[in-house]
Coordinates of C-alpha atoms (C1' of nucleotides) in Angstrom, one line a residue:
Chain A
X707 CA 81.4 -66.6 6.7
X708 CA 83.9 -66.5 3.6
X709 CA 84.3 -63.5 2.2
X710 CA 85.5 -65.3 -1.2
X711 CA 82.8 -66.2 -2.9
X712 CA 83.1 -67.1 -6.7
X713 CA 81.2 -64.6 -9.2
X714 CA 78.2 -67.6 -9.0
X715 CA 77.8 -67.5 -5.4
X716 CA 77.9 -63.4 -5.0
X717 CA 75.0 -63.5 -8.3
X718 CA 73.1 -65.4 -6.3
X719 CA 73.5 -63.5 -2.8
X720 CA 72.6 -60.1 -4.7
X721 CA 68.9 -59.9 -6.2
X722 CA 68.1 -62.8 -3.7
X723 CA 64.7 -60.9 -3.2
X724 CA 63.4 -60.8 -6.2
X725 CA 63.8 -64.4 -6.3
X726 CA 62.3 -65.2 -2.7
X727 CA 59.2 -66.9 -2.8
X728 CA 58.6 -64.3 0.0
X729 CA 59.1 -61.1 -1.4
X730 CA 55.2 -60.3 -1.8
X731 CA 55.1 -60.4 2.1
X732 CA 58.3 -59.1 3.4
X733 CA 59.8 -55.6 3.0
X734 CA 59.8 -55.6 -1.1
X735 CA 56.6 -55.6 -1.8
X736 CA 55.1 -53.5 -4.0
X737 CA 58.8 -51.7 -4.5
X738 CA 59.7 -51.1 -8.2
X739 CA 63.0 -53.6 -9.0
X740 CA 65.4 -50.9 -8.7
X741 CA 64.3 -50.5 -5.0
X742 CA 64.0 -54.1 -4.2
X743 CA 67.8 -54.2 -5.3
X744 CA 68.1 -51.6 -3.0
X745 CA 67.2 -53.9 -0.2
X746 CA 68.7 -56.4 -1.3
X747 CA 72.0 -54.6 -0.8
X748 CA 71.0 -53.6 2.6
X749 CA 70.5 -57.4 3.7
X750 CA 73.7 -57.7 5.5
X751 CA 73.6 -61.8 5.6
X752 CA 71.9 -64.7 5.5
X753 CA 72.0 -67.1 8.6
X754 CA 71.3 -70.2 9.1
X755 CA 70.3 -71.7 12.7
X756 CA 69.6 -75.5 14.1
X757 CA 66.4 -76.2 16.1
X758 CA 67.1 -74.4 19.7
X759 CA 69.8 -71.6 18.7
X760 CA 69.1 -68.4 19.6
X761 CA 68.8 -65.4 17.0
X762 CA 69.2 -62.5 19.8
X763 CA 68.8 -63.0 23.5
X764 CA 66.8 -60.0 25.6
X765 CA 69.1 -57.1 26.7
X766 CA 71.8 -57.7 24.1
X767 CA 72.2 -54.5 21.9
X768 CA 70.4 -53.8 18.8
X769 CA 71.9 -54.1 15.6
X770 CA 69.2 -55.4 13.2
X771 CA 66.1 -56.5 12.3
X772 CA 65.7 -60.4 11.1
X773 CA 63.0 -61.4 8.1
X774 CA 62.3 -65.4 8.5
X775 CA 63.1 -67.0 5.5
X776 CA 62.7 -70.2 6.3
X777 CA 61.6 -72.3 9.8
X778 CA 59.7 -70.9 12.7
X779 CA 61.0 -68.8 16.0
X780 CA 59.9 -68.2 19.5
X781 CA 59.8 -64.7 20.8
X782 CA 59.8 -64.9 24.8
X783 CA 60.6 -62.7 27.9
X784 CA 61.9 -63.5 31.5
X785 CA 60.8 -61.7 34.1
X786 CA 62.3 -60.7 37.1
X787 CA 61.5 -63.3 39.2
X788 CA 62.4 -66.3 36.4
X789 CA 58.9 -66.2 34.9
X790 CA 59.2 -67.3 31.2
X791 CA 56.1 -66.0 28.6
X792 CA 56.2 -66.7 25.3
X793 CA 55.2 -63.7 22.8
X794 CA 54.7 -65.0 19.9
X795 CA 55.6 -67.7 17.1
X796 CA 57.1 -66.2 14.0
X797 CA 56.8 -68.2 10.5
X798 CA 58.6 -67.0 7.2
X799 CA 58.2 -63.1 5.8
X800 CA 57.8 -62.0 9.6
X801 CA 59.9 -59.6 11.0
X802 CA 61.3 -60.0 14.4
X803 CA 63.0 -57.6 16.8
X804 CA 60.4 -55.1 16.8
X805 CA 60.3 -54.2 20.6
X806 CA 63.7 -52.9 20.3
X807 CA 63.2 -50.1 18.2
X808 CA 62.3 -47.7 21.5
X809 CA 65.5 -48.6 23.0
X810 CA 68.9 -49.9 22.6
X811 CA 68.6 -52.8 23.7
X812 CA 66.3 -56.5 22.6
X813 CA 63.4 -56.7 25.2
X814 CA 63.1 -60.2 24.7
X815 CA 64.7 -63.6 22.9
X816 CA 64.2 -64.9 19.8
X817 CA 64.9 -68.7 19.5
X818 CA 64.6 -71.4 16.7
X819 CA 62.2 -73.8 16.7
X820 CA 63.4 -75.9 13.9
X821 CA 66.3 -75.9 11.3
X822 CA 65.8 -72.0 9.9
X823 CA 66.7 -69.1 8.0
X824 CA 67.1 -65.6 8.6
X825 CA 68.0 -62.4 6.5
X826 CA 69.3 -59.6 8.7
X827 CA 68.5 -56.5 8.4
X828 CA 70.8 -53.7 9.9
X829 CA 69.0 -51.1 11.4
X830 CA 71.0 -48.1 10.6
X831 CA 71.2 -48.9 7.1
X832 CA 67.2 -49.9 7.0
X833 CA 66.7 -46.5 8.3
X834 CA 68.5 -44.7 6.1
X835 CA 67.1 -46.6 3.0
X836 CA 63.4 -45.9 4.0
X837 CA 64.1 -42.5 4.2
X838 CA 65.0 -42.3 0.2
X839 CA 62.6 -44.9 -0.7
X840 CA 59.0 -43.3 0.2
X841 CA 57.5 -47.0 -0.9
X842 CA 60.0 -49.1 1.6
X843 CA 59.0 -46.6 4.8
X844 CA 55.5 -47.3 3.8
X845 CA 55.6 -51.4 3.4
X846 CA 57.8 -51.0 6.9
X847 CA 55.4 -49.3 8.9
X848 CA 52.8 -52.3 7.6
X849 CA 54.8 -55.1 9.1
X850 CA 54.9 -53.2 12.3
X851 CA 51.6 -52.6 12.3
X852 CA 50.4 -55.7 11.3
X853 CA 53.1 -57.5 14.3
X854 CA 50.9 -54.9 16.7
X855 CA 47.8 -56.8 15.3
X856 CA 49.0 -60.0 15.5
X857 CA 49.8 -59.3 19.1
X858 CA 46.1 -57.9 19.8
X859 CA 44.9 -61.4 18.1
X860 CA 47.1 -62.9 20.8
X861 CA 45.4 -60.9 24.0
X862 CA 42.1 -61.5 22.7
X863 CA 42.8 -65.2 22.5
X864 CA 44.6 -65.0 26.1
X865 CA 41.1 -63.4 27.2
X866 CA 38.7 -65.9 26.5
X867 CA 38.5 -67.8 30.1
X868 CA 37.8 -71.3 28.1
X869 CA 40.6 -72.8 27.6
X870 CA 39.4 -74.6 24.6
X871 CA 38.8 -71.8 23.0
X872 CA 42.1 -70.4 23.4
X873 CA 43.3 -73.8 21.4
X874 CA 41.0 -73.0 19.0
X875 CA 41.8 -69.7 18.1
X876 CA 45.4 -70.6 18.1
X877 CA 44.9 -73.7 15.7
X878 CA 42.5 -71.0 13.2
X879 CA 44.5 -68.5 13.3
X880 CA 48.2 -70.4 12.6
X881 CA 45.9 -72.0 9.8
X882 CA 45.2 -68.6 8.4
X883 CA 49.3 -67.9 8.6
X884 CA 49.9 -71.0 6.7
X885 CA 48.2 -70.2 3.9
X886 CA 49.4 -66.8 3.9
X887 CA 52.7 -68.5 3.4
X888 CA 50.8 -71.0 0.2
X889 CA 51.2 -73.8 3.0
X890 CA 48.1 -76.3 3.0
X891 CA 45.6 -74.4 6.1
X892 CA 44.1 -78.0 7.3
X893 CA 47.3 -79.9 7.4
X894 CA 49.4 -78.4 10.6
X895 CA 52.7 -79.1 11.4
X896 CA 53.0 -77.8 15.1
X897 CA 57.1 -76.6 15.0
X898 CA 56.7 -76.1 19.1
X899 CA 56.4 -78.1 22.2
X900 CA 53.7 -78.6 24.2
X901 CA 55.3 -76.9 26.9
X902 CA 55.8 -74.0 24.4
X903 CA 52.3 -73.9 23.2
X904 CA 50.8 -74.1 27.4
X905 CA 52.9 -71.4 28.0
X906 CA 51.4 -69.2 24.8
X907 CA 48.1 -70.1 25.5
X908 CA 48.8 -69.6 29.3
X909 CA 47.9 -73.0 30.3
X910 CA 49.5 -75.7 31.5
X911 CA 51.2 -78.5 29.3
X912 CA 49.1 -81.2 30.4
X913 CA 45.6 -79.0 30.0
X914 CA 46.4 -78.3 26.2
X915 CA 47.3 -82.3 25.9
X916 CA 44.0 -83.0 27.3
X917 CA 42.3 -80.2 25.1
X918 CA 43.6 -81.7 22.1
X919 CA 42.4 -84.8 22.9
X920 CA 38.5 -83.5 23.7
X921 CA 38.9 -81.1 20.0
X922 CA 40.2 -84.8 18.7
X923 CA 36.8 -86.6 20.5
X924 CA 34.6 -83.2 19.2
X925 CA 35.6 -84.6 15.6
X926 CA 36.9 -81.0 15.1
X927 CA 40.6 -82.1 14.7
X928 CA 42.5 -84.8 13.9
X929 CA 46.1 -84.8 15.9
X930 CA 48.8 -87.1 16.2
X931 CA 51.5 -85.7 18.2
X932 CA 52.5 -82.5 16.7
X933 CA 51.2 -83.0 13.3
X934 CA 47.1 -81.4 13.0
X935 CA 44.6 -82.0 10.6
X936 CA 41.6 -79.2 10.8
X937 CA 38.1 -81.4 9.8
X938 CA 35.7 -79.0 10.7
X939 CA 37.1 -75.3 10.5
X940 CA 34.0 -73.9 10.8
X941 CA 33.2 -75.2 14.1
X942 CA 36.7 -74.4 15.0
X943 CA 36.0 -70.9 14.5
X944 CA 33.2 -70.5 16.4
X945 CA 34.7 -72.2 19.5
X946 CA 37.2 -69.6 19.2
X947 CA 34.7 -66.8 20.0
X948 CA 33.0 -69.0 22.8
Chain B
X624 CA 34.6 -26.0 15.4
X625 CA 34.2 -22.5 14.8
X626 CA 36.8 -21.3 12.2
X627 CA 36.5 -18.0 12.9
X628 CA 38.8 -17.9 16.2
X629 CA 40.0 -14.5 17.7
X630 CA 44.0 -13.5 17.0
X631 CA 44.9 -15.0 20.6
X632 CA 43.1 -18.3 20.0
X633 CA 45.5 -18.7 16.7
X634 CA 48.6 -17.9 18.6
X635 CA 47.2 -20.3 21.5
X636 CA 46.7 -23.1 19.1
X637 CA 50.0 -22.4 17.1
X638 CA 53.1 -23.4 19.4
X639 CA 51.2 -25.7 21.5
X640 CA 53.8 -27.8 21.4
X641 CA 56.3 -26.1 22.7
X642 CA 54.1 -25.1 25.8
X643 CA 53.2 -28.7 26.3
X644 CA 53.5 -30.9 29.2
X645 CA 53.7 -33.7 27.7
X646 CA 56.5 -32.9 25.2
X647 CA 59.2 -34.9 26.3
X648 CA 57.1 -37.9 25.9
X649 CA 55.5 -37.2 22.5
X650 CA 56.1 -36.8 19.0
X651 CA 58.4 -34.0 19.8
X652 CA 60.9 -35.3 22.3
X653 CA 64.4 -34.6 21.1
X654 CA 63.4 -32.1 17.7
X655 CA 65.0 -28.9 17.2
X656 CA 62.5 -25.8 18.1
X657 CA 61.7 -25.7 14.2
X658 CA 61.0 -29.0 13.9
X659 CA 58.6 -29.0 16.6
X660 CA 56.9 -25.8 15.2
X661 CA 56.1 -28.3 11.8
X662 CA 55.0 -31.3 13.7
X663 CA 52.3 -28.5 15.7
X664 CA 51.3 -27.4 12.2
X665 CA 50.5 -30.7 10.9
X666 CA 48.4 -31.3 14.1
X667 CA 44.6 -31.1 12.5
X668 CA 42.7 -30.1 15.1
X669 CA 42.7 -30.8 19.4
X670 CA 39.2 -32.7 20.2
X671 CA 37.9 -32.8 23.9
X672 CA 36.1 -35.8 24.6
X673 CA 33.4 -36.6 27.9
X674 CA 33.4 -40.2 29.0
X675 CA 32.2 -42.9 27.0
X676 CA 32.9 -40.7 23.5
X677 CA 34.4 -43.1 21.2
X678 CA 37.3 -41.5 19.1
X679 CA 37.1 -44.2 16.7
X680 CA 35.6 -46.9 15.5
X681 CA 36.9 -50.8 14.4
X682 CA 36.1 -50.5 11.0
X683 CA 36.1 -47.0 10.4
X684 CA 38.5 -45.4 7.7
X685 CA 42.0 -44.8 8.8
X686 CA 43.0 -41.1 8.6
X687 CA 45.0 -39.8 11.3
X688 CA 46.6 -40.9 14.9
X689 CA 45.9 -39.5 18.3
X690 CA 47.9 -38.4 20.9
X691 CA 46.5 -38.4 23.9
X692 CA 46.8 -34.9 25.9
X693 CA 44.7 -35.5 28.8
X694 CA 42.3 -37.8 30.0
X695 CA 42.5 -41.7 29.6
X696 CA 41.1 -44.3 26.9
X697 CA 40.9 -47.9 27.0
X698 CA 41.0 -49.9 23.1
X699 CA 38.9 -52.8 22.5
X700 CA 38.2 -55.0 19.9
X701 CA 35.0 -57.3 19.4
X702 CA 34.8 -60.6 17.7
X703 CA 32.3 -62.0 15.2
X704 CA 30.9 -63.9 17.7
X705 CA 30.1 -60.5 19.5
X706 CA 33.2 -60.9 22.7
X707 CA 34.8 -58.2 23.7
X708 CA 38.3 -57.9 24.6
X709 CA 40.1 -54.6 25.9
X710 CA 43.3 -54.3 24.5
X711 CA 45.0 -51.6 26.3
X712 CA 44.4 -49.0 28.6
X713 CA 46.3 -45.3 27.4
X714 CA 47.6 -42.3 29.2
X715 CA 48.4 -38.5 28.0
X716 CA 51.7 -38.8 26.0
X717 CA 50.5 -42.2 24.4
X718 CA 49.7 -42.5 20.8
X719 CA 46.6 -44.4 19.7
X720 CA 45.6 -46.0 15.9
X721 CA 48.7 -47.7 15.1
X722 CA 47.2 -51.1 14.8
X723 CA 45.1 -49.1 11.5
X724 CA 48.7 -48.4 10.1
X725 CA 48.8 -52.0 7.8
X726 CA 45.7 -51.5 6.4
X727 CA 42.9 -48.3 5.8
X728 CA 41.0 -49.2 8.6
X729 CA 40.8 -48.8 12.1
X730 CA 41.4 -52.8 13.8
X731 CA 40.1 -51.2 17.1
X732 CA 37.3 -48.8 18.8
X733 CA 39.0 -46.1 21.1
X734 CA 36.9 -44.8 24.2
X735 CA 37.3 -42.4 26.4
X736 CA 37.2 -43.5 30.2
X737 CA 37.0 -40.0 31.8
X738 CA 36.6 -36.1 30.0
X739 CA 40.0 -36.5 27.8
X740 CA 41.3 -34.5 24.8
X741 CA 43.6 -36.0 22.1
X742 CA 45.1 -34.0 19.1
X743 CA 44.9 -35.5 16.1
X744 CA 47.2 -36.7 13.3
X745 CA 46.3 -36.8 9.9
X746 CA 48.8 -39.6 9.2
X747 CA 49.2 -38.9 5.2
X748 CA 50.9 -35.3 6.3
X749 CA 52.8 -37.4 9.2
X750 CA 54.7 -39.5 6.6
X751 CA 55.4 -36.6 4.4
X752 CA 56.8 -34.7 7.2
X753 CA 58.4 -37.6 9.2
X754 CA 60.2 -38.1 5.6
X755 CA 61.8 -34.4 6.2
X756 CA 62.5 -34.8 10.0
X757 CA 65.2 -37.4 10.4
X758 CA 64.4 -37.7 14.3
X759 CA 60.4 -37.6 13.6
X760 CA 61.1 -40.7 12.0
X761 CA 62.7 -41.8 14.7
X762 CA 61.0 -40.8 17.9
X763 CA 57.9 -42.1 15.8
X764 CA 59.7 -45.2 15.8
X765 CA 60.3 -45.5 19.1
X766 CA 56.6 -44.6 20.1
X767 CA 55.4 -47.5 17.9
X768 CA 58.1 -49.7 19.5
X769 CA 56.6 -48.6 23.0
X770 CA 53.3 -49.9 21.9
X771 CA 54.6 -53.0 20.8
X772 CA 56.6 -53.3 24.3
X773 CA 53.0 -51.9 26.3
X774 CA 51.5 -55.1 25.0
X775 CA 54.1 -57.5 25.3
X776 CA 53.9 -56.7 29.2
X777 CA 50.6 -57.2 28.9
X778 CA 50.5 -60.7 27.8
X779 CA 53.1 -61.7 30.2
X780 CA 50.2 -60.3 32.4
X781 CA 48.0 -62.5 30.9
X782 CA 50.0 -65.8 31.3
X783 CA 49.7 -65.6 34.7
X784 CA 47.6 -68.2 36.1
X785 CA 47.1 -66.9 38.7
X786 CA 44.8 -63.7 39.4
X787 CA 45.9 -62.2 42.0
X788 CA 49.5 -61.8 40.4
X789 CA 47.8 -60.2 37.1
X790 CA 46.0 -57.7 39.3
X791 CA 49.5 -56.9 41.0
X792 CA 51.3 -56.7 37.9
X793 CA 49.0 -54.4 36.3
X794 CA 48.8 -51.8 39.6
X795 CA 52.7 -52.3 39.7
X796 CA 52.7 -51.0 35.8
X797 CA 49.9 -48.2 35.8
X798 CA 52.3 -46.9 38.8
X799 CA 55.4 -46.8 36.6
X800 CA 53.3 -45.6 34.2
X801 CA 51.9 -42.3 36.3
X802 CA 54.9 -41.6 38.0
X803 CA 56.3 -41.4 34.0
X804 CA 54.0 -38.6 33.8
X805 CA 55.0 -36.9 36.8
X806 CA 51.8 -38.0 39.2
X807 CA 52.2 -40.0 42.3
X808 CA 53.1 -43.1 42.0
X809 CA 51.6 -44.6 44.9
X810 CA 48.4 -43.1 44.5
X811 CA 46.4 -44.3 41.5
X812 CA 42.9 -43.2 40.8
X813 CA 41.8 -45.9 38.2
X814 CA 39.2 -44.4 35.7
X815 CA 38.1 -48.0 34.4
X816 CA 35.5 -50.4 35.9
X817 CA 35.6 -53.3 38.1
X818 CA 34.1 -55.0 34.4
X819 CA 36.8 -53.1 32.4
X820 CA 39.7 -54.0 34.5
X821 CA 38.2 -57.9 34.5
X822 CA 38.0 -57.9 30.9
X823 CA 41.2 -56.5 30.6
X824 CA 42.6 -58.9 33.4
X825 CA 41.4 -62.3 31.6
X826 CA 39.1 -62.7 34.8
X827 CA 35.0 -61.8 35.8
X828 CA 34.8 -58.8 38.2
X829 CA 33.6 -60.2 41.1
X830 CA 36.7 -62.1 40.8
X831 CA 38.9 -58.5 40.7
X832 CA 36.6 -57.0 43.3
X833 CA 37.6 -59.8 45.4
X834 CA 41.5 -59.6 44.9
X835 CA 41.2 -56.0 45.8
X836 CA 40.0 -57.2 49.2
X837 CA 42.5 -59.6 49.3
X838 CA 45.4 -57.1 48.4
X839 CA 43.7 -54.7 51.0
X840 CA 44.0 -57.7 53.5
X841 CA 47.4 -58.5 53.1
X842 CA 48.1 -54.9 53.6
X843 CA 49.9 -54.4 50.1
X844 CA 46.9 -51.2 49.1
X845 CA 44.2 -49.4 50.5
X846 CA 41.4 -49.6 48.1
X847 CA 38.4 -47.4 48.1
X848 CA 36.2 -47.6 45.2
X849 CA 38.0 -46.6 42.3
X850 CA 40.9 -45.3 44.7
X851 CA 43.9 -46.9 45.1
X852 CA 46.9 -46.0 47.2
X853 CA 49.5 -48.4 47.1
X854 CA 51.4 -49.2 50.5
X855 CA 53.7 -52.0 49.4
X856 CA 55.0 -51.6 46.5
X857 CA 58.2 -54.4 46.5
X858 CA 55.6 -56.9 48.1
X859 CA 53.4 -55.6 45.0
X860 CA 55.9 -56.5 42.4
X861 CA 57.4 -60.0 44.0
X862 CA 53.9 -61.2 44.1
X863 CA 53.8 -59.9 40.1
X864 CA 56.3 -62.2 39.3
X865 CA 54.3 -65.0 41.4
Chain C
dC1069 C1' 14.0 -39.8 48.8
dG1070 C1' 13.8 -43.5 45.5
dA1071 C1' 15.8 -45.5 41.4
dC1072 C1' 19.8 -46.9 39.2
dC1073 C1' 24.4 -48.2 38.3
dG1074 C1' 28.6 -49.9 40.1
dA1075 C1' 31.0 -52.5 43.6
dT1076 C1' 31.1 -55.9 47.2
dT1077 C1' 30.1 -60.2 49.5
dG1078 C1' 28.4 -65.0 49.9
dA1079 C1' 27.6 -69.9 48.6
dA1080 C1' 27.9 -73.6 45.3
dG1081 C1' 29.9 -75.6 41.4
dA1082 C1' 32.9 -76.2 37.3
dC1083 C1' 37.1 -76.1 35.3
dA1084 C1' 41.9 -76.0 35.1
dC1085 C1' 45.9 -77.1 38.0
dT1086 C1' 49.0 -80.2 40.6
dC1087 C1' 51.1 -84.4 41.3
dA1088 C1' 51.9 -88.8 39.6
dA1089 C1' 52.2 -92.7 36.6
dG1090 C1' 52.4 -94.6 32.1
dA1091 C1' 52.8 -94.4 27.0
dT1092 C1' 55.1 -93.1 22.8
dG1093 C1' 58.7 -91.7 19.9
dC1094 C1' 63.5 -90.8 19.0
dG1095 C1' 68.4 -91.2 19.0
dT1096 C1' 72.4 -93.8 20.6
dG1097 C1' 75.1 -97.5 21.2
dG1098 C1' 75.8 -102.3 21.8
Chain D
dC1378 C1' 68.5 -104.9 14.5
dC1379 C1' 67.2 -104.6 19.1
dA1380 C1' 67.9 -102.6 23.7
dC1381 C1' 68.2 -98.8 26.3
dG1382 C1' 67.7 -94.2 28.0
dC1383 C1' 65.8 -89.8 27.5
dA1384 C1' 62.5 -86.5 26.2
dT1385 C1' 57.9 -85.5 25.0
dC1386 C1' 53.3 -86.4 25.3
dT1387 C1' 49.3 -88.6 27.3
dT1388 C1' 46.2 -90.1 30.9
dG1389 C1' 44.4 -90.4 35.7
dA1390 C1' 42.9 -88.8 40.4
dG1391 C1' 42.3 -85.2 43.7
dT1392 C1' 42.6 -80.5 45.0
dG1393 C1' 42.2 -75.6 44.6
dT1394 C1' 40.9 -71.5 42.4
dC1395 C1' 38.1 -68.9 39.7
dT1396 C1' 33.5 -68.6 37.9
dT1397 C1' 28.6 -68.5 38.3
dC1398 C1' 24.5 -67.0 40.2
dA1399 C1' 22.4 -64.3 43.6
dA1400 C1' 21.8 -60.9 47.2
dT1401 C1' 23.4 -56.7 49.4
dC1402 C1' 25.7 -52.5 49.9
dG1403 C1' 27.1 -47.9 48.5
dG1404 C1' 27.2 -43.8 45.9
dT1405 C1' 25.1 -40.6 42.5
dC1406 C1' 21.6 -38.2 40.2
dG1407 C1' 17.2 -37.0 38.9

DNA sequence: CGACCGATTGAAGACACTCAAGATGCGTGG
DNA sequence: CCACGCATCTTGAGTGTCTTCAATCGGTCG
């Protein structure tokens, strides 16, 4: 990264939050401006990655936080004996890294799913901040919480023993992300594999082909390959909770 | 709660803290003696609790978190369409409410599995002081962070497919998990149901019931009732990671 | 001692997995 | 532009595991 920017380009790298379309979801909101250029200053860079790099690998040391800009990531863990389990899927205004705070060290991988964007957040530096700014300690502590919620959505979807209802929780509640995010919540644009997506759900690939197809037959869904169109949400919903 | 406590009860219930057990692993860990002596002040009150006492309620205002002293808890949630799904089972030393932290509500209902006491921290004077105590802030962190790690081990539970390895995995981590505490580690007395544990598990309990046999067969435990002493413990963790 | 709750055991069936083949889409290069 | 190869996804057939339903056993408490 070039440290010589011209006056434009360093303009537009400060106050960058107050610009992003995200800043009512990520750590900003609700600051007062002065605050949010607080941040802003703390954001050490912005990185781009291609579909498949890697943001931070499990065990490497902890440095930072990343907000998701832009794209979509994986979180996943390997386990002793080679066993790989997907954690979550991260879309823009999440936060990733969370399981490191406790230790030194990443407890899992975070990679790319498609062409993305990441601001990073140093640690030391967020910490420090948060403890001047009563407001940014605050909106922090939501976006843990809320990633602690988001993972309790995930057990209770692992839970159900039908595995069409685990699709169907999964398709609702990335619908409900999306339009979060403004996106459009019956048009889906799946960023993962299927492989990705068995693994999540803890299924195999070939079972979540096959349970697309039947939500397809149902008249629920509408899928071609990784692109979803939700027709009946409602009916969705309540083949989530089986 | 009687107010009206005798001059040794006050000096009991100041300085707790300090006395406690459990200090290395709570809120405490790592302060200076006058910093502990604020974070016992801001503890409200310490509840005891007989089995099947809920501490909270999903839905219920958010006001304070618990630290479990003694005893054990599991967390569940229920969805609209009335399933249930236990989140998490907690030991003395373990923090409980943080999902309630984005929002003013409580995501989750908190039971107690066995007699239990918790103290209880309003969270509003937690923030203030955690503002004042640079390694509050910090060991706070970390305790969320442990949370957040708790459950990611137990989705990689969860992804399992098959049983017998979930069951394995989740004996192998209540062991790590006691012996953390300073009990046996190869002696577990669970304080959760056959239908807990399968809810917990992803599976029906006849189903655990039987992969108790089975482990029992294979010579890995000795099960009796809710008694479990573990005789294997590598063969235990190699069949975790199936 | 009898009633009740929790845990175990048994038999039958359903559902998801495994293994295998085929289809579809995409990028590369001729 | 089409042919080719590769990766991803779909579809099929058969097997195995977990679930379901049901009965029994064991321990606890009134």
């Amino acid at each position: 990264m070039p440290v010589t920017n011209t006056a434009v380009d360093l303009e537009q790298v400060r106050r960058q939050c107050a610009r992003c379309d995200l800043r009512e979801l990520c750590l900003p909101a609700g600051l007062e401006s002065a605050d949010v250029d607080r941040v802003d200053q703390m954001v050490a860079d912005r990185t781009n990655l291609a579909a498949g790099d890697t943001l931070y690998h499990a065990g490497s040391p902890f440095r930072a936080l990343y907000v998701i800009k832009t794209g979509a990531f994986k979180a996943q863990t390997v386990s002793e004996g080679g066993e790989l389990q997907i954690l979550g899927f991260h879309l823009p205004g999440e936060i990733m890294g969370f399981d490191a705070l406790a230790g030194e060290r990443h407890q899992c991988s975070a990679e790319a799913l498609e062409v993305s964007s990441v601001c990073r957040l140093p640690y030391a530096e967020l910490e420090r901040i948060c403890a001047t700014v009563p407001g940014l300690q605050r909106q922090f502590m939501r976006l843990v919480s809320r990633e602690i919620g988001d993972d309790h959505d995930h057990m209770a979807m692992m839970g159900r023993n039908q595995a069409i209802s685990r699709l169907a929780l999964f398709l609702h509640n990335l619908s409900k992300r999306q339009s979060r995010l403004g996106r459009s919540s019956d048009h889906l644009t799946l960023s993962m594999s299927r492989a990705d997506l068995a693994n999540y759900l803890g299924l195999v690939l070939e079972t979540v082909s096959r349970l697309f197809g039947r939500l397809q037959e149902m008249g629920l869904i509408e899928v071609r390959r990784r692109e979803v169109k939700i027709l009946d949400m409602a009916s969705l919903k309540e083949l989530g909770d089986n």
